[in-house]
CSV table of C-alpha atoms in Angstrom, one decimal:
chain,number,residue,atom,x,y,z
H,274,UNK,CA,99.0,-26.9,44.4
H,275,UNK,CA,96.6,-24.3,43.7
H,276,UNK,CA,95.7,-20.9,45.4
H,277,UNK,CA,92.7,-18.9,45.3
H,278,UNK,CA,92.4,-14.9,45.8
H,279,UNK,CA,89.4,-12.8,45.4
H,280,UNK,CA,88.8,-9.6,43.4
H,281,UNK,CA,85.9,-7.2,44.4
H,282,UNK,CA,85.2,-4.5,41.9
H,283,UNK,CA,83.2,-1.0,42.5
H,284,UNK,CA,79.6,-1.1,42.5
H,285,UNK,CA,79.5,1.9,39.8
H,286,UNK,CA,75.7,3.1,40.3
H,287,UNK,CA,76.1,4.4,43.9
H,288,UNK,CA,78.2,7.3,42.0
H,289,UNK,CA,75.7,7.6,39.4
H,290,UNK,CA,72.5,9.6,39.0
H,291,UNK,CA,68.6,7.7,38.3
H,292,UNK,CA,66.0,9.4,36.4
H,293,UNK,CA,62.2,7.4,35.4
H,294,UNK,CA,59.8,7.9,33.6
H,295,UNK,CA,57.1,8.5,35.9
H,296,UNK,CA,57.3,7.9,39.9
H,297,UNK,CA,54.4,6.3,41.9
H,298,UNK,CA,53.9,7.9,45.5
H,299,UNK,CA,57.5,8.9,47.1
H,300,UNK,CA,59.3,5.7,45.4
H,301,UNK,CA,61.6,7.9,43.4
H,302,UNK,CA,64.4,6.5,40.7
H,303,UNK,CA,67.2,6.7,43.4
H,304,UNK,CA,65.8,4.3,45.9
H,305,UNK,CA,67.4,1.7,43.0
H,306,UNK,CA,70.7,3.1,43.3
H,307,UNK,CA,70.9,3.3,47.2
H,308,UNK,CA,72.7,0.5,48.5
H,309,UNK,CA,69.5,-1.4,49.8
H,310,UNK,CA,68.7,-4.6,48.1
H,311,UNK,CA,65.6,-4.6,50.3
H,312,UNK,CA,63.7,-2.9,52.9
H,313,UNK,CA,60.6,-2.7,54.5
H,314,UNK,CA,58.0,-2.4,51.5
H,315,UNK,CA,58.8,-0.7,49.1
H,316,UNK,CA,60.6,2.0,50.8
H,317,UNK,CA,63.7,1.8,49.1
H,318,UNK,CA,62.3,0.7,45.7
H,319,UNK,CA,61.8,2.5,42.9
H,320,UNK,CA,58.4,2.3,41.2
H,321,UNK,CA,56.5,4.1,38.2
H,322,UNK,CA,53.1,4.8,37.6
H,323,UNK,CA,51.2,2.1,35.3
H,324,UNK,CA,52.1,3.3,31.9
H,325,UNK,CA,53.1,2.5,28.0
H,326,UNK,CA,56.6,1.4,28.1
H,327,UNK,CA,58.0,2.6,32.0
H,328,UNK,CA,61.9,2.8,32.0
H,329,UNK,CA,64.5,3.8,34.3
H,330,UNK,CA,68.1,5.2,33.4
H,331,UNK,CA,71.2,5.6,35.1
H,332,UNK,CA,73.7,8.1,34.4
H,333,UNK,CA,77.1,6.9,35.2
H,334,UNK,CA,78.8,10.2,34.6
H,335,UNK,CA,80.7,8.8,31.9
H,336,UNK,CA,81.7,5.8,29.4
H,337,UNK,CA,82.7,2.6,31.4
H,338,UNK,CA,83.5,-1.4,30.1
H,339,UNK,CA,79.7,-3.3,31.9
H,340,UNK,CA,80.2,-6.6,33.0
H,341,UNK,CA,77.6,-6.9,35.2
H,342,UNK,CA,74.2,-5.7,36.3
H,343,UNK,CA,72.1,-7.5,39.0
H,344,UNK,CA,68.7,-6.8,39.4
H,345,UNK,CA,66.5,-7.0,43.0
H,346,UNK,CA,63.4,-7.0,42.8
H,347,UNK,CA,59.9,-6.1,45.3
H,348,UNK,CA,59.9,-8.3,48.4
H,349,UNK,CA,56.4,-7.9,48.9
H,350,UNK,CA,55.0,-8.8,45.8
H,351,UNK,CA,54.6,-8.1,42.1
H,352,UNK,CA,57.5,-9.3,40.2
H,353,UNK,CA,55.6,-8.6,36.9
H,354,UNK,CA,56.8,-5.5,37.6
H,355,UNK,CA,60.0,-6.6,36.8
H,356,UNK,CA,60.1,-9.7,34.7
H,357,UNK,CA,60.4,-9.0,31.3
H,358,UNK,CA,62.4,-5.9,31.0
H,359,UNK,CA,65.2,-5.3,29.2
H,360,UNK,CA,68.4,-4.1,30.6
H,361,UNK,CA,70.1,-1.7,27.5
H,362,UNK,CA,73.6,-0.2,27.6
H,363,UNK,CA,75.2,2.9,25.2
H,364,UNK,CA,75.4,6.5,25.2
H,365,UNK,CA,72.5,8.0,22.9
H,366,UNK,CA,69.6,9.0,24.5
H,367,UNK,CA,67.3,8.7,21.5
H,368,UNK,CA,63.9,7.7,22.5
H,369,UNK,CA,65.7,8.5,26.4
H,370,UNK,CA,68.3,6.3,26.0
H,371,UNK,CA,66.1,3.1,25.3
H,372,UNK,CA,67.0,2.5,22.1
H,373,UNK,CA,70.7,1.1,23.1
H,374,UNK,CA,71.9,-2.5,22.7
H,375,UNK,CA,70.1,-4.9,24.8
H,376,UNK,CA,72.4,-6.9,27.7
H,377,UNK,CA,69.9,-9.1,28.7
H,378,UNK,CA,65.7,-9.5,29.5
H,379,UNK,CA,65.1,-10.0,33.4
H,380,UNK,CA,62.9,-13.2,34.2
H,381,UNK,CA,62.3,-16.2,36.4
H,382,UNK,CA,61.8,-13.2,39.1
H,383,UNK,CA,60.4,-14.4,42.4
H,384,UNK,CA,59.5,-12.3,45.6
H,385,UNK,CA,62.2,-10.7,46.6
H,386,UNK,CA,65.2,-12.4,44.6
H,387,UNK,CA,68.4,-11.1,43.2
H,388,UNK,CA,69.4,-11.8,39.7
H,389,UNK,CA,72.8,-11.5,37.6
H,390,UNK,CA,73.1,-10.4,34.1
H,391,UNK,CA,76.4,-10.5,32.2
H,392,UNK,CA,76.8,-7.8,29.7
H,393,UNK,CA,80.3,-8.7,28.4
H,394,UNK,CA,81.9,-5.9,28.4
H,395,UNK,CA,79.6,-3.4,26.6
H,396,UNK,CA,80.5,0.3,27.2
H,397,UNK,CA,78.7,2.9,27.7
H,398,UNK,CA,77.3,6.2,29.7
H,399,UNK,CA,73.7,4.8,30.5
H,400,UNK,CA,72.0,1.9,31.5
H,401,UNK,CA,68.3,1.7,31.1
H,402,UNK,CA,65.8,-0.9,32.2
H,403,UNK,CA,62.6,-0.9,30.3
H,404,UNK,CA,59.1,-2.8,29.8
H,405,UNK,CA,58.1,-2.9,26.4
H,406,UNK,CA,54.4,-3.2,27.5
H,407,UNK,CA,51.6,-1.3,29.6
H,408,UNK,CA,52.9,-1.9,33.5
H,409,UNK,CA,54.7,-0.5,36.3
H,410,UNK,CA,57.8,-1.0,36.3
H,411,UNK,CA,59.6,-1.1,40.0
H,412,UNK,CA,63.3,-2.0,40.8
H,413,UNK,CA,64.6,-2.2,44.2
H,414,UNK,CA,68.3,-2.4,43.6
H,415,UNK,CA,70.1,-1.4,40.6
H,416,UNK,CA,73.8,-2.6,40.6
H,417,UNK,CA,76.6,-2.1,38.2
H,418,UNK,CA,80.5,-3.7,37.8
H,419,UNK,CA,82.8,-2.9,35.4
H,420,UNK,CA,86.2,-4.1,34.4
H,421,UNK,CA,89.5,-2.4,35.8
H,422,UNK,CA,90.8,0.1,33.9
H,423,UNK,CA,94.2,-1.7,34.1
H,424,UNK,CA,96.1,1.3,33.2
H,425,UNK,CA,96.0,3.4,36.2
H,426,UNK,CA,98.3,0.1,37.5
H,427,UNK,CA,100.8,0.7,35.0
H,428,UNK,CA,103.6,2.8,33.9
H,429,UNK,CA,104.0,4.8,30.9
H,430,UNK,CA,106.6,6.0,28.7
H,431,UNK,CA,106.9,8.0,25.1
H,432,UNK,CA,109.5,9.2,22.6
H,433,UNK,CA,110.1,12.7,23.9
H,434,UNK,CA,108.2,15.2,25.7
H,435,UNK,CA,106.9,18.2,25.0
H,436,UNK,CA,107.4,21.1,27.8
H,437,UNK,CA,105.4,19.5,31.3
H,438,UNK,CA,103.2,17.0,28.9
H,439,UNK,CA,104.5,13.5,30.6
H,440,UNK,CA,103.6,10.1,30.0
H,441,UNK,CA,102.0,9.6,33.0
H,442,UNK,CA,99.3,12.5,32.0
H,443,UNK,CA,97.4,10.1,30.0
H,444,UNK,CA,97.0,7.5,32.9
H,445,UNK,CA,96.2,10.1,35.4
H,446,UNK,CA,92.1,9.2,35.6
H,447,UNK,CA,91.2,12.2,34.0
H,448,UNK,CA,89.9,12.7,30.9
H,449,UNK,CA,89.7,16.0,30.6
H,450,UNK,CA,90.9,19.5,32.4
H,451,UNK,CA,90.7,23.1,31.9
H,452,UNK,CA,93.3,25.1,30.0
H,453,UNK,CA,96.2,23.7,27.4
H,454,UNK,CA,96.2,19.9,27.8
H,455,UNK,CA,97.5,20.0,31.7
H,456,UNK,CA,96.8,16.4,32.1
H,457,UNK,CA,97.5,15.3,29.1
H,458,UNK,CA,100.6,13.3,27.4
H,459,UNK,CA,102.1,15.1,24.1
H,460,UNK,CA,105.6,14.3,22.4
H,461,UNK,CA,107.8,17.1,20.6
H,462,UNK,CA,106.7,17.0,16.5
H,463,UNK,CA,108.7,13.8,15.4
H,464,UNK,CA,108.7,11.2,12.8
H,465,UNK,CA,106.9,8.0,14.0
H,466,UNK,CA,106.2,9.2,18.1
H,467,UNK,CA,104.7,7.0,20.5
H,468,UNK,CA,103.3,6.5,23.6
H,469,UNK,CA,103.9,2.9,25.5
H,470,UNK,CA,102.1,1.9,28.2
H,471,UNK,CA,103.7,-1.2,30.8
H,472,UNK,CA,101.0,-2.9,32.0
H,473,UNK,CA,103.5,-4.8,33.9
H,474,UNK,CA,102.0,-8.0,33.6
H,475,UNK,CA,100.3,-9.9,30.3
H,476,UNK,CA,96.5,-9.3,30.0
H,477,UNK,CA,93.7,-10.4,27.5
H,478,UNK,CA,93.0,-7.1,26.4
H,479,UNK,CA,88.9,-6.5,25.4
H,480,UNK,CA,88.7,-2.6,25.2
H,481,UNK,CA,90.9,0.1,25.0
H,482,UNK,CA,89.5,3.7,25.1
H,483,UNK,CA,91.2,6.5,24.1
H,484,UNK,CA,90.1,10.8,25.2
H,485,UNK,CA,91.8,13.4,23.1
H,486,UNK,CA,92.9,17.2,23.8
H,487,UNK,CA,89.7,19.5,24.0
H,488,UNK,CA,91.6,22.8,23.4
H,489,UNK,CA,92.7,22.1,20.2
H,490,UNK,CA,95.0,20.0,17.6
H,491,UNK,CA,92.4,16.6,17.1
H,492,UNK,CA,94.8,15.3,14.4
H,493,UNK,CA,97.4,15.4,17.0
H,494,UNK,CA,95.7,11.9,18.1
H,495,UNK,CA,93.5,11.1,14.6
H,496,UNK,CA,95.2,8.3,12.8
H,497,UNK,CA,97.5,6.9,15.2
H,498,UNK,CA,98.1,3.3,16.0
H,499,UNK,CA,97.1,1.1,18.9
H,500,UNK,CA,99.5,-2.3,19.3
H,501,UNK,CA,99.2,-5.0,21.4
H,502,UNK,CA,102.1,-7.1,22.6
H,503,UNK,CA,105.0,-8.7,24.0
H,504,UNK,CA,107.9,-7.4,22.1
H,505,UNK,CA,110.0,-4.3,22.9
H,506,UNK,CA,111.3,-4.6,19.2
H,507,UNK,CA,111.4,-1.1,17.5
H,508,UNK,CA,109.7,0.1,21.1
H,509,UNK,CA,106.7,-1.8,20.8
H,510,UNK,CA,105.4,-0.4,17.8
H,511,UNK,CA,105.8,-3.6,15.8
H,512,UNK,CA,103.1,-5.8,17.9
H,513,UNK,CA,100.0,-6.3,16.4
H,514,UNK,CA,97.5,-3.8,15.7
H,515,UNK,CA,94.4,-3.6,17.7
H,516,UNK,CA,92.9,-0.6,15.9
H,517,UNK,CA,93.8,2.9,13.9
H,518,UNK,CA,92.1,5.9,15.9
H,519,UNK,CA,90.0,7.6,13.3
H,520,UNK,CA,89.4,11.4,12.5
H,521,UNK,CA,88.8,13.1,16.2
H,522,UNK,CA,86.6,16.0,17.3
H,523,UNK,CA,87.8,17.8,20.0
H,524,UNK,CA,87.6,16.7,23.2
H,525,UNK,CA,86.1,13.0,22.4
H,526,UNK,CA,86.7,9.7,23.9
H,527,UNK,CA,86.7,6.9,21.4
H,528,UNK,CA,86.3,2.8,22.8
H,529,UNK,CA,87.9,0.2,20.4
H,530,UNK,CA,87.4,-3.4,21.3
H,531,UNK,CA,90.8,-5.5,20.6
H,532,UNK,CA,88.9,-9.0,21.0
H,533,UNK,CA,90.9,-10.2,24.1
H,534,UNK,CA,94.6,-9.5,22.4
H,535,UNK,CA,97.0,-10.9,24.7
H,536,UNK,CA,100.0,-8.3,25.9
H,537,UNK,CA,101.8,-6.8,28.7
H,538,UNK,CA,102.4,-3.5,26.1
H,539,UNK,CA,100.0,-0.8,25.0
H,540,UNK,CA,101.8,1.2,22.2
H,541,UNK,CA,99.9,4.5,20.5
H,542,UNK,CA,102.3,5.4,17.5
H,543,UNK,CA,101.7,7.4,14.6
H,544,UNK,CA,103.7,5.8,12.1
H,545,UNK,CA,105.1,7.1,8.7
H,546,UNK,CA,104.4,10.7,10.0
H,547,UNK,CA,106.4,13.5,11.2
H,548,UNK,CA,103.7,15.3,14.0
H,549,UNK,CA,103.6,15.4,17.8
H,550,UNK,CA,101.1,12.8,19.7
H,551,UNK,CA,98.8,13.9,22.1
H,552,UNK,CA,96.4,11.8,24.4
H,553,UNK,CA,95.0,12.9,27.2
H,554,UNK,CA,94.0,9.3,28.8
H,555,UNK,CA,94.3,5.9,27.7
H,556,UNK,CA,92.3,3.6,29.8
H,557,UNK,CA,92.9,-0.1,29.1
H,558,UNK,CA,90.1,-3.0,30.0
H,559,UNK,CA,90.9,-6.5,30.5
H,560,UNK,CA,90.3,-10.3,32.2
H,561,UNK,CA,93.3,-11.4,34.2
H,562,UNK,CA,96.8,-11.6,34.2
H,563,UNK,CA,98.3,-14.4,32.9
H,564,UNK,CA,101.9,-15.8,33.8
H,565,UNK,CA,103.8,-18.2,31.9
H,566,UNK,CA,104.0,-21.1,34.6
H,567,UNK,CA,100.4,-20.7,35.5
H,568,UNK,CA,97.1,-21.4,34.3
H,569,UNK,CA,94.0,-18.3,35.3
H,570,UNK,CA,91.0,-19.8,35.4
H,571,UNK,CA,88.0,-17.3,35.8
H,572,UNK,CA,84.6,-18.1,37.1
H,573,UNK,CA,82.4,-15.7,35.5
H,574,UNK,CA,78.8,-15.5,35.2
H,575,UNK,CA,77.6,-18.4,36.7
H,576,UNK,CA,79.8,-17.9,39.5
H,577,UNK,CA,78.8,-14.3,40.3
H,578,UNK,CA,75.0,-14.9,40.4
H,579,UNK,CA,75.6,-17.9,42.8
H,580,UNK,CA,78.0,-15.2,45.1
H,581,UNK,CA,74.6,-12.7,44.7
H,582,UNK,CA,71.9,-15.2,45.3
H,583,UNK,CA,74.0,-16.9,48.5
H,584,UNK,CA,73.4,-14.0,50.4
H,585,UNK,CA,71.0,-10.9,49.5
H,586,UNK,CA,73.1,-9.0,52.0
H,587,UNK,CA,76.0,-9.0,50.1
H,588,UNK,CA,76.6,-5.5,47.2
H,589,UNK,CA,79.7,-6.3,46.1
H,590,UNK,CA,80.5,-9.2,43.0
H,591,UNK,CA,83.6,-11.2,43.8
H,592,UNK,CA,85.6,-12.9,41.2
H,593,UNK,CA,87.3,-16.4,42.3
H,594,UNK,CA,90.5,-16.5,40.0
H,595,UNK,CA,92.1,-19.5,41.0
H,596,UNK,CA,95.9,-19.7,40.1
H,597,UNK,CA,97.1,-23.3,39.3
H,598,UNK,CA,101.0,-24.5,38.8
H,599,UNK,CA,101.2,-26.4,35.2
């Protein structure tokens, strides 16, 4: 017996902001971020003029887990325009933010077509597409999924709390606010304090990503723990490590990639010390939920493009997980 849901996640470029490096006529960088996969023309593409290396860049407004970016190009002609760019990911804008890690180069292009890249879960701010070469470059549709953040779907507990500073602050969605760590999570000064986070279900875990106060007190977060698992022994701070958070500047979000470790539990501890722990958001990325009398199996890249290229209507990805008894 077997049952099979579907899971649509957010295209994240329709909240983001397009910039290019040169625009031809009235085909601006936003047309690739508007929703329209195609349209009459090239109305609601984005095109440069010919010149040496033409890129485009999204700003997504902040640092987010890519899984996918799918690429629709000119219905009316032209896919050189397209074919052989690179799609990069990161958060430097050195040499305007082409210089990142390469997901993937776009080709086999036709006439208007609609491709899907899988970028496995690389994080960052900006995601550039760029020609290495002398060309245009035109995109007609930019889209962009990322994972869950699995934590806003938890619950979260720590060892004490300081004045208002709850647990639930650092699973709030925000990063950051004004004044003294309002939305943040901070424990009374203790030996060994922690923060534990129920995802209330087991999860291969990829990427944990972890914002600290901006109004002071870095080492407040620096040097704490991040552990991984199943046990409540000693609170959860005895599962396996994932990562120790390093020295913090204020007001910096940090991503640490925990190679798919497999836990229900996200534990922040700073052990052997005597300090209070502060975090102001913990967000926690992932691929399924597992359950101990069922198998998960995930269709992933393949799977999406053939959703995408089934219908050129369609702007969301869907995810068949299909749930099987053992």
């Amino acid at each position: 017996m077997s049952m099979c849901s579907i899971v649509t996640f957010e295209n994240l470029a329709l909240k983001g902001k397009a910039t290019l490096s040169s625009t031809f006529s009235s085909y601006t960088a936003a047309n690739a971020i508007d929703g329209v996969r195609y349209g009459p023309g090239l109305a609601t593409c984005s095109v440069t003029s010919f010149q040496s290396n033409p890129w485009w860049r999204l700003d997504l407004l902040g640092d987010y887990e890519i899984s996918t970016v799918i690429i629709s190009n000119r219905g009316d002609g032209s896919p050189e325009q397209t074919n052989g760019a690179e799609i990069r990911i990161g958060n430097s804008l050195e040499n305007y933010g082409n210089n990142n890690p390469i997901c993937a180069v776009i080709s086999g292009l036709s006439v208007k077509s609609t491709v899907s890249f899988s970028c496995n879960g690389t994080v960052g701010r900006y995601v550039n597409v760029v020609i290495p070469t002398f060309q245009r470059l035109s995109l007609c549709e930019v889209e962009v999924y990322g994972t869950e953040n699995l934590a806003l779907n938890g619950t979260a507990t720590h060892s004490s709390t300081h004045s208002t500073n709850v647990a639930a602050n650092a699973i709030d969605g925000l990063r950051y606010r004004l004044g003294l760590a309002p939305s943040c999570s901070l424990t009374s000064s203790e030996s060994n304090p922690w923060w534990r986070l129920d995802l209330l279900g087991d999860y291969e875990i990829s990427t944990v990503i972890i914002s600290n106060r901006g109004d002071g007190s870095p080492e407040q977060t620096s040097g704490a723990e991040i552990r991984i698992g199943n046990s409540l022994d000693n609170n959860g701070n005895n599962n396996p490590i994932c990562a120790v958070i390093p020295g913090l500047p204020l007001r910096s979000t940090v991503s640490f990639s925990c190679y798919g470790m497999v836990g229900r539990y996200v534990n922040v501890v700073m052990s052997g010390r005597t300090s209070p722990l502060s975090l102001c958001e913990v967000e926690v990325h992932g691929t399924g939920q597992l359950d101990s009398l069922h198998e998960i199996v995930f269709f992933k890249s393949l799977k999406k493009r053939e959703v995408v290229l089934q219908d050129n209507k369609c702007v969301c990805v869907c995810v068949c997980v299909c749930v099987c008894n053992r």
